[in-house]
Amino acid sequence: TELVRARGIERVSFDLVYGLPHQTDVTMGRTLDAVLSLAPDRIALYAYAHVTWVAKQQRGFERGDLPSPELRMAILSTAIERLSAAGYRAVGMDHFARPEDELCRALDDGTLRRNFMGYTTQDGVDVVAFGPTAISELSGTYVQAEKDLAAWQDAVFAGRLATARGHRLTREDEKRRAIIRDVMCRGALRAAEIDARFGGSFVRDFAPALARLERFVDDGLVAVGPAGDVDVTPLGRLFLRNIAMVFDAYLDDFGDGAADGKAGVFSQTV
Protein backbone atom coordinates (compact mmCIF):
# COMPACT_ATOMS: atom_id res chain seq x y z
CA THR A 1 0.00 0.00 0.00
CA GLU A 2 2.77 2.41 0.88
CA LEU A 3 4.66 1.51 -2.30
CA VAL A 4 1.77 2.14 -4.68
CA ARG A 5 1.01 5.45 -2.97
CA ALA A 6 4.66 6.47 -3.31
CA ARG A 7 4.36 5.68 -7.04
CA GLY A 8 1.50 8.14 -7.45
CA ILE A 9 -1.60 5.94 -7.19
CA GLU A 10 -4.00 8.25 -5.40
CA ARG A 11 -6.76 5.87 -4.34
CA VAL A 12 -6.39 2.47 -2.72
CA SER A 13 -9.22 -0.01 -2.25
CA PHE A 14 -9.20 -3.20 -0.18
CA ASP A 15 -11.50 -6.20 -0.52
CA LEU A 16 -12.15 -7.99 2.78
CA VAL A 17 -14.00 -11.29 3.17
CA TYR A 18 -15.91 -12.40 6.26
CA GLY A 19 -17.16 -15.90 6.97
CA LEU A 20 -13.98 -17.61 5.77
CA PRO A 21 -13.16 -21.15 6.94
CA HIS A 22 -11.75 -21.09 10.49
CA GLN A 23 -12.27 -17.32 10.74
CA THR A 24 -13.19 -15.91 14.14
CA ASP A 25 -13.92 -12.46 15.49
CA VAL A 26 -10.35 -12.43 16.85
CA THR A 27 -8.70 -13.17 13.50
CA MET A 28 -10.96 -10.67 11.74
CA GLY A 29 -10.04 -8.12 14.40
CA ARG A 30 -6.36 -8.54 13.56
CA THR A 31 -7.13 -8.06 9.89
CA LEU A 32 -9.05 -4.87 10.63
CA ASP A 33 -6.18 -3.58 12.78
CA ALA A 34 -3.80 -3.94 9.84
CA VAL A 35 -6.23 -2.52 7.29
CA LEU A 36 -7.17 0.53 9.34
CA SER A 37 -3.51 1.28 10.03
CA LEU A 38 -3.05 1.64 6.26
CA ALA A 39 -6.19 3.81 5.87
CA PRO A 40 -7.36 2.76 2.40
CA ASP A 41 -9.77 5.06 0.63
CA ARG A 42 -12.37 2.34 0.06
CA ILE A 43 -13.14 -1.03 1.58
CA ALA A 44 -15.43 -3.70 0.18
CA LEU A 45 -16.67 -6.17 2.78
CA TYR A 46 -17.89 -9.33 1.09
CA ALA A 47 -19.36 -12.53 2.48
CA TYR A 48 -17.44 -15.70 1.71
CA ALA A 49 -19.40 -17.89 -0.70
CA HIS A 50 -18.97 -21.61 -0.08
CA VAL A 51 -19.94 -22.85 -3.55
CA THR A 52 -18.14 -26.14 -3.95
CA TRP A 53 -20.14 -26.97 -7.09
CA VAL A 54 -18.41 -24.01 -8.76
CA ALA A 55 -15.09 -23.63 -6.91
CA LYS A 56 -13.80 -27.18 -6.62
CA GLN A 57 -10.79 -26.08 -4.60
CA GLN A 58 -13.16 -25.24 -1.72
CA ARG A 59 -13.93 -28.92 -1.27
CA GLY A 60 -10.96 -29.17 1.08
CA PHE A 61 -13.10 -27.35 3.64
CA GLU A 62 -16.08 -28.95 5.30
CA ARG A 63 -19.20 -27.10 6.37
CA GLY A 64 -18.04 -27.52 9.95
CA ASP A 65 -14.96 -25.41 9.18
CA LEU A 66 -17.14 -22.39 8.44
CA PRO A 67 -18.23 -19.91 11.10
CA SER A 68 -21.79 -20.43 12.30
CA PRO A 69 -24.43 -18.00 11.01
CA GLU A 70 -24.38 -16.29 14.42
CA LEU A 71 -20.61 -15.87 14.30
CA ARG A 72 -20.73 -14.64 10.70
CA MET A 73 -23.20 -11.96 11.75
CA ALA A 74 -21.08 -11.07 14.78
CA ILE A 75 -17.98 -10.71 12.59
CA LEU A 76 -19.91 -8.55 10.13
CA SER A 77 -21.42 -6.37 12.85
CA THR A 78 -18.06 -5.79 14.51
CA ALA A 79 -16.46 -4.91 11.18
CA ILE A 80 -19.21 -2.40 10.39
CA GLU A 81 -18.87 -0.80 13.83
CA ARG A 82 -15.10 -0.52 13.54
CA LEU A 83 -15.17 0.90 10.02
CA SER A 84 -17.82 3.42 11.00
CA ALA A 85 -15.84 4.44 14.09
CA ALA A 86 -12.79 4.95 11.87
CA GLY A 87 -14.71 7.48 9.76
CA TYR A 88 -15.82 5.35 6.82
CA ARG A 89 -19.33 5.76 5.43
CA ALA A 90 -21.40 2.76 4.44
CA VAL A 91 -22.13 2.78 0.71
CA GLY A 92 -24.79 0.37 -0.50
CA MET A 93 -24.74 -3.15 0.83
CA ASP A 94 -21.04 -3.94 1.10
CA HIS A 95 -18.82 -0.92 0.43
CA PHE A 96 -17.28 1.65 2.76
CA ALA A 97 -15.53 4.85 1.75
CA ARG A 98 -14.06 7.97 3.24
CA PRO A 99 -16.57 10.88 3.26
CA GLU A 100 -14.62 12.81 0.62
CA ASP A 101 -14.51 9.85 -1.78
CA GLU A 102 -16.46 10.11 -5.04
CA LEU A 103 -18.54 7.05 -4.04
CA CYS A 104 -19.94 9.01 -1.10
CA ARG A 105 -20.62 12.02 -3.31
CA ALA A 106 -22.45 9.77 -5.78
CA LEU A 107 -24.45 8.26 -2.91
CA ASP A 108 -25.53 11.73 -1.79
CA ASP A 109 -26.52 13.02 -5.24
CA GLY A 110 -28.26 9.83 -6.36
CA THR A 111 -25.84 8.85 -9.12
CA LEU A 112 -24.38 5.75 -7.47
CA ARG A 113 -24.44 2.68 -9.72
CA ARG A 114 -23.56 -1.01 -9.39
CA ASN A 115 -22.11 -3.47 -11.88
CA PHE A 116 -20.46 -6.88 -11.64
CA MET A 117 -17.37 -5.33 -10.07
CA GLY A 118 -19.27 -3.56 -7.31
CA TYR A 119 -20.34 0.05 -6.78
CA THR A 120 -19.23 2.71 -9.23
CA THR A 121 -19.89 6.32 -10.20
CA GLN A 122 -20.00 5.48 -13.90
CA ASP A 123 -23.19 4.61 -15.75
CA GLY A 124 -23.90 3.57 -19.31
CA VAL A 125 -20.37 2.35 -20.02
CA ASP A 126 -19.31 -1.02 -21.37
CA VAL A 127 -17.52 -3.35 -18.98
CA VAL A 128 -15.09 -5.72 -20.73
CA ALA A 129 -13.95 -8.54 -18.46
CA PHE A 130 -11.07 -10.95 -19.06
CA GLY A 131 -10.32 -14.37 -17.63
CA PRO A 132 -12.24 -17.54 -16.71
CA THR A 133 -15.82 -16.87 -15.46
CA ALA A 134 -15.46 -13.15 -16.29
CA ILE A 135 -18.75 -11.39 -17.11
CA SER A 136 -18.81 -8.50 -19.56
CA GLU A 137 -21.66 -5.99 -19.87
CA LEU A 138 -21.91 -4.73 -23.43
CA SER A 139 -24.75 -2.62 -24.86
CA GLY A 140 -27.58 -4.35 -23.07
CA THR A 141 -25.97 -7.77 -23.23
CA TYR A 142 -24.26 -9.89 -20.58
CA VAL A 143 -21.54 -12.26 -21.79
CA GLN A 144 -19.75 -14.80 -19.59
CA ALA A 145 -16.46 -16.50 -20.37
CA GLU A 146 -15.76 -20.19 -19.88
CA LYS A 147 -15.60 -21.19 -16.22
CA ASP A 148 -13.20 -24.09 -16.75
CA LEU A 149 -9.60 -22.91 -17.02
CA ALA A 150 -8.60 -25.54 -19.58
CA ALA A 151 -11.54 -24.71 -21.86
CA TRP A 152 -10.82 -21.00 -21.51
CA GLN A 153 -7.14 -21.51 -22.40
CA ASP A 154 -7.97 -23.70 -25.40
CA ALA A 155 -10.23 -21.01 -26.83
CA VAL A 156 -7.74 -18.19 -26.23
CA PHE A 157 -4.74 -20.06 -27.65
CA ALA A 158 -6.83 -21.01 -30.69
CA GLY A 159 -7.50 -17.31 -31.30
CA ARG A 160 -11.19 -17.51 -30.40
CA LEU A 161 -13.32 -15.67 -27.89
CA ALA A 162 -13.70 -17.80 -24.76
CA THR A 163 -17.42 -17.04 -24.50
CA ALA A 164 -19.56 -19.66 -22.80
CA ARG A 165 -22.95 -17.97 -22.82
CA GLY A 166 -24.69 -14.65 -23.23
CA HIS A 167 -27.98 -12.93 -22.53
CA ARG A 168 -29.54 -9.97 -24.32
CA LEU A 169 -31.73 -7.95 -21.98
CA THR A 170 -35.38 -7.55 -22.82
CA ARG A 171 -37.29 -4.38 -21.95
CA GLU A 172 -38.62 -6.23 -18.89
CA ASP A 173 -35.06 -7.16 -17.90
CA GLU A 174 -34.02 -3.52 -18.15
CA LYS A 175 -36.97 -2.43 -16.02
CA ARG A 176 -36.22 -4.97 -13.31
CA ARG A 177 -32.52 -4.09 -13.41
CA ALA A 178 -33.39 -0.43 -12.80
CA ILE A 179 -35.60 -1.41 -9.86
CA ILE A 180 -32.95 -3.65 -8.34
CA ARG A 181 -30.27 -1.00 -8.80
CA ASP A 182 -32.43 1.58 -7.05
CA VAL A 183 -32.81 -0.74 -4.07
CA MET A 184 -29.12 -1.61 -3.96
CA CYS A 185 -27.75 1.87 -4.68
CA ARG A 186 -30.30 4.23 -3.11
CA GLY A 187 -31.94 2.01 -0.53
CA ALA A 188 -35.18 3.40 -1.95
CA LEU A 189 -37.52 2.95 -4.87
CA ARG A 190 -39.97 5.49 -6.28
CA ALA A 191 -42.83 3.91 -8.19
CA ALA A 192 -43.63 7.09 -10.12
CA GLU A 193 -40.06 7.27 -11.44
CA ILE A 194 -40.22 3.69 -12.71
CA ASP A 195 -43.60 4.32 -14.37
CA ALA A 196 -42.32 7.50 -16.02
CA ARG A 197 -39.24 5.75 -17.36
CA PHE A 198 -40.70 2.44 -18.49
CA GLY A 199 -44.45 2.90 -18.60
CA GLY A 200 -47.05 0.64 -17.04
CA SER A 201 -48.12 0.64 -13.41
CA PHE A 202 -45.49 -0.42 -10.88
CA VAL A 203 -48.08 -1.17 -8.19
CA ARG A 204 -50.08 -3.38 -10.55
CA ASP A 205 -47.24 -4.99 -12.48
CA PHE A 206 -45.17 -5.81 -9.40
CA ALA A 207 -47.97 -6.70 -7.01
CA PRO A 208 -46.50 -10.20 -6.37
CA ALA A 209 -43.11 -8.70 -5.50
CA LEU A 210 -44.68 -6.12 -3.19
CA ALA A 211 -46.56 -8.95 -1.48
CA ARG A 212 -43.26 -10.78 -0.93
CA LEU A 213 -41.86 -7.62 0.68
CA GLU A 214 -44.41 -7.92 3.50
CA ARG A 215 -42.17 -10.26 5.48
CA PHE A 216 -39.47 -7.59 5.42
CA VAL A 217 -41.97 -4.95 6.46
CA ASP A 218 -43.02 -7.12 9.41
CA ASP A 219 -39.37 -7.41 10.48
CA GLY A 220 -38.81 -3.64 10.32
CA LEU A 221 -36.43 -3.88 7.37
CA VAL A 222 -38.55 -2.11 4.75
CA ALA A 223 -41.32 0.48 4.61
CA VAL A 224 -43.76 0.43 1.69
CA GLY A 225 -45.94 3.45 0.98
CA PRO A 226 -49.49 3.41 -0.42
CA ALA A 227 -48.21 4.50 -3.85
CA GLY A 228 -45.74 1.63 -3.96
CA ASP A 229 -42.68 3.58 -2.83
CA VAL A 230 -40.12 1.40 -1.05
CA ASP A 231 -37.68 2.61 1.60
CA VAL A 232 -35.10 0.36 3.24
CA THR A 233 -34.56 1.02 6.95
CA PRO A 234 -31.06 1.33 8.48
CA LEU A 235 -31.29 -2.26 9.76
CA GLY A 236 -32.61 -3.39 6.40
CA ARG A 237 -29.43 -2.26 4.68
CA LEU A 238 -27.79 -5.42 6.03
CA PHE A 239 -30.26 -7.35 3.88
CA LEU A 240 -30.27 -5.25 0.70
CA ARG A 241 -29.48 -8.25 -1.48
CA ASN A 242 -32.39 -10.25 -0.03
CA ILE A 243 -34.76 -7.33 -0.47
CA ALA A 244 -33.70 -6.74 -4.07
CA MET A 245 -34.14 -10.43 -4.88
CA VAL A 246 -37.93 -10.19 -4.65
CA PHE A 247 -37.85 -8.22 -7.92
CA ASP A 248 -35.68 -10.76 -9.76
CA ALA A 249 -37.77 -12.70 -12.29
CA TYR A 250 -35.09 -15.38 -12.61
CA LEU A 251 -35.27 -16.44 -8.97
CA ASP A 252 -37.99 -18.34 -7.18
CA ASP A 253 -38.73 -17.52 -3.54
CA PHE A 254 -35.60 -15.44 -2.88
CA GLY A 255 -33.22 -17.92 -4.46
CA ASP A 256 -34.47 -21.03 -2.66
CA GLY A 257 -35.07 -22.52 -6.09
CA ALA A 258 -34.63 -21.52 -9.69
CA ALA A 259 -37.50 -20.18 -11.71
CA ASP A 260 -37.62 -23.38 -13.76
CA GLY A 261 -38.34 -25.44 -10.66
CA LYS A 262 -34.83 -26.80 -10.24
CA ALA A 263 -33.06 -26.66 -6.91
CA GLY A 264 -31.29 -23.38 -6.26
CA VAL A 265 -27.49 -23.19 -6.36
CA PHE A 266 -26.93 -19.86 -4.67
CA SER A 267 -24.50 -18.80 -1.99
CA GLN A 268 -25.52 -17.27 1.31
CA THR A 269 -26.53 -13.64 1.05
CA VAL A 270 -25.39 -12.60 4.54
Short mmCIF file of C-alpha atoms in Angstrom, two decimals, residues 132-268:
data_model
loop_
_atom_site.label_atom_id
_atom_site.label_comp_id
_atom_site.label_asym_id
_atom_site.label_seq_id
_atom_site.Cartn_x
_atom_site.Cartn_y
_atom_site.Cartn_z
CA PRO A 132 -12.24 -17.54 -16.71
CA THR A 133 -15.82 -16.87 -15.46
CA ALA A 134 -15.46 -13.15 -16.29
CA ILE A 135 -18.75 -11.39 -17.11
CA SER A 136 -18.81 -8.50 -19.56
CA GLU A 137 -21.66 -5.99 -19.87
CA LEU A 138 -21.91 -4.73 -23.43
CA SER A 139 -24.75 -2.62 -24.86
CA GLY A 140 -27.58 -4.35 -23.07
CA THR A 141 -25.97 -7.77 -23.23
CA TYR A 142 -24.26 -9.89 -20.58
CA VAL A 143 -21.54 -12.26 -21.79
CA GLN A 144 -19.75 -14.80 -19.59
CA ALA A 145 -16.46 -16.50 -20.37
CA GLU A 146 -15.76 -20.19 -19.88
CA LYS A 147 -15.60 -21.19 -16.22
CA ASP A 148 -13.20 -24.09 -16.75
CA LEU A 149 -9.60 -22.91 -17.02
CA ALA A 150 -8.60 -25.54 -19.58
CA ALA A 151 -11.54 -24.71 -21.86
CA TRP A 152 -10.82 -21.00 -21.51
CA GLN A 153 -7.14 -21.51 -22.40
CA ASP A 154 -7.97 -23.70 -25.40
CA ALA A 155 -10.23 -21.01 -26.83
CA VAL A 156 -7.74 -18.19 -26.23
CA PHE A 157 -4.74 -20.06 -27.65
CA ALA A 158 -6.83 -21.01 -30.69
CA GLY A 159 -7.50 -17.31 -31.30
CA ARG A 160 -11.19 -17.51 -30.40
CA LEU A 161 -13.32 -15.67 -27.89
CA ALA A 162 -13.70 -17.80 -24.76
CA THR A 163 -17.42 -17.04 -24.50
CA ALA A 164 -19.56 -19.66 -22.80
CA ARG A 165 -22.95 -17.97 -22.82
CA GLY A 166 -24.69 -14.65 -23.23
CA HIS A 167 -27.98 -12.93 -22.53
CA ARG A 168 -29.54 -9.97 -24.32
CA LEU A 169 -31.73 -7.95 -21.98
CA THR A 170 -35.38 -7.55 -22.82
CA ARG A 171 -37.29 -4.38 -21.95
CA GLU A 172 -38.62 -6.23 -18.89
CA ASP A 173 -35.06 -7.16 -17.90
CA GLU A 174 -34.02 -3.52 -18.15
CA LYS A 175 -36.97 -2.43 -16.02
CA ARG A 176 -36.22 -4.97 -13.31
CA ARG A 177 -32.52 -4.09 -13.41
CA ALA A 178 -33.39 -0.43 -12.80
CA ILE A 179 -35.60 -1.41 -9.86
CA ILE A 180 -32.95 -3.65 -8.34
CA ARG A 181 -30.27 -1.00 -8.80
CA ASP A 182 -32.43 1.58 -7.05
CA VAL A 183 -32.81 -0.74 -4.07
CA MET A 184 -29.12 -1.61 -3.96
CA CYS A 185 -27.75 1.87 -4.68
CA ARG A 186 -30.30 4.23 -3.11
CA GLY A 187 -31.94 2.01 -0.53
CA ALA A 188 -35.18 3.40 -1.95
CA LEU A 189 -37.52 2.95 -4.87
CA ARG A 190 -39.97 5.49 -6.28
CA ALA A 191 -42.83 3.91 -8.19
CA ALA A 192 -43.63 7.09 -10.12
CA GLU A 193 -40.06 7.27 -11.44
CA ILE A 194 -40.22 3.69 -12.71
CA ASP A 195 -43.60 4.32 -14.37
CA ALA A 196 -42.32 7.50 -16.02
CA ARG A 197 -39.24 5.75 -17.36
CA PHE A 198 -40.70 2.44 -18.49
CA GLY A 199 -44.45 2.90 -18.60
CA GLY A 200 -47.05 0.64 -17.04
CA SER A 201 -48.12 0.64 -13.41
CA PHE A 202 -45.49 -0.42 -10.88
CA VAL A 203 -48.08 -1.17 -8.19
CA ARG A 204 -50.08 -3.38 -10.55
CA ASP A 205 -47.24 -4.99 -12.48
CA PHE A 206 -45.17 -5.81 -9.40
CA ALA A 207 -47.97 -6.70 -7.01
CA PRO A 208 -46.50 -10.20 -6.37
CA ALA A 209 -43.11 -8.70 -5.50
CA LEU A 210 -44.68 -6.12 -3.19
CA ALA A 211 -46.56 -8.95 -1.48
CA ARG A 212 -43.26 -10.78 -0.93
CA LEU A 213 -41.86 -7.62 0.68
CA GLU A 214 -44.41 -7.92 3.50
CA ARG A 215 -42.17 -10.26 5.48
CA PHE A 216 -39.47 -7.59 5.42
CA VAL A 217 -41.97 -4.95 6.46
CA ASP A 218 -43.02 -7.12 9.41
CA ASP A 219 -39.37 -7.41 10.48
CA GLY A 220 -38.81 -3.64 10.32
CA LEU A 221 -36.43 -3.88 7.37
CA VAL A 222 -38.55 -2.11 4.75
CA ALA A 223 -41.32 0.48 4.61
CA VAL A 224 -43.76 0.43 1.69
CA GLY A 225 -45.94 3.45 0.98
CA PRO A 226 -49.49 3.41 -0.42
CA ALA A 227 -48.21 4.50 -3.85
CA GLY A 228 -45.74 1.63 -3.96
CA ASP A 229 -42.68 3.58 -2.83
CA VAL A 230 -40.12 1.40 -1.05
CA ASP A 231 -37.68 2.61 1.60
CA VAL A 232 -35.10 0.36 3.24
CA THR A 233 -34.56 1.02 6.95
CA PRO A 234 -31.06 1.33 8.48
CA LEU A 235 -31.29 -2.26 9.76
CA GLY A 236 -32.61 -3.39 6.40
CA ARG A 237 -29.43 -2.26 4.68
CA LEU A 238 -27.79 -5.42 6.03
CA PHE A 239 -30.26 -7.35 3.88
CA LEU A 240 -30.27 -5.25 0.70
CA ARG A 241 -29.48 -8.25 -1.48
CA ASN A 242 -32.39 -10.25 -0.03
CA ILE A 243 -34.76 -7.33 -0.47
CA ALA A 244 -33.70 -6.74 -4.07
CA MET A 245 -34.14 -10.43 -4.88
CA VAL A 246 -37.93 -10.19 -4.65
CA PHE A 247 -37.85 -8.22 -7.92
CA ASP A 248 -35.68 -10.76 -9.76
CA ALA A 249 -37.77 -12.70 -12.29
CA TYR A 250 -35.09 -15.38 -12.61
CA LEU A 251 -35.27 -16.44 -8.97
CA ASP A 252 -37.99 -18.34 -7.18
CA ASP A 253 -38.73 -17.52 -3.54
CA PHE A 254 -35.60 -15.44 -2.88
CA GLY A 255 -33.22 -17.92 -4.46
CA ASP A 256 -34.47 -21.03 -2.66
CA GLY A 257 -35.07 -22.52 -6.09
CA ALA A 258 -34.63 -21.52 -9.69
CA ALA A 259 -37.50 -20.18 -11.71
CA ASP A 260 -37.62 -23.38 -13.76
CA GLY A 261 -38.34 -25.44 -10.66
CA LYS A 262 -34.83 -26.80 -10.24
CA ALA A 263 -33.06 -26.66 -6.91
CA GLY A 264 -31.29 -23.38 -6.26
CA VAL A 265 -27.49 -23.19 -6.36
CA PHE A 266 -26.93 -19.86 -4.67
CA SER A 267 -24.50 -18.80 -1.99
CA GLN A 268 -25.52 -17.27 1.31
#
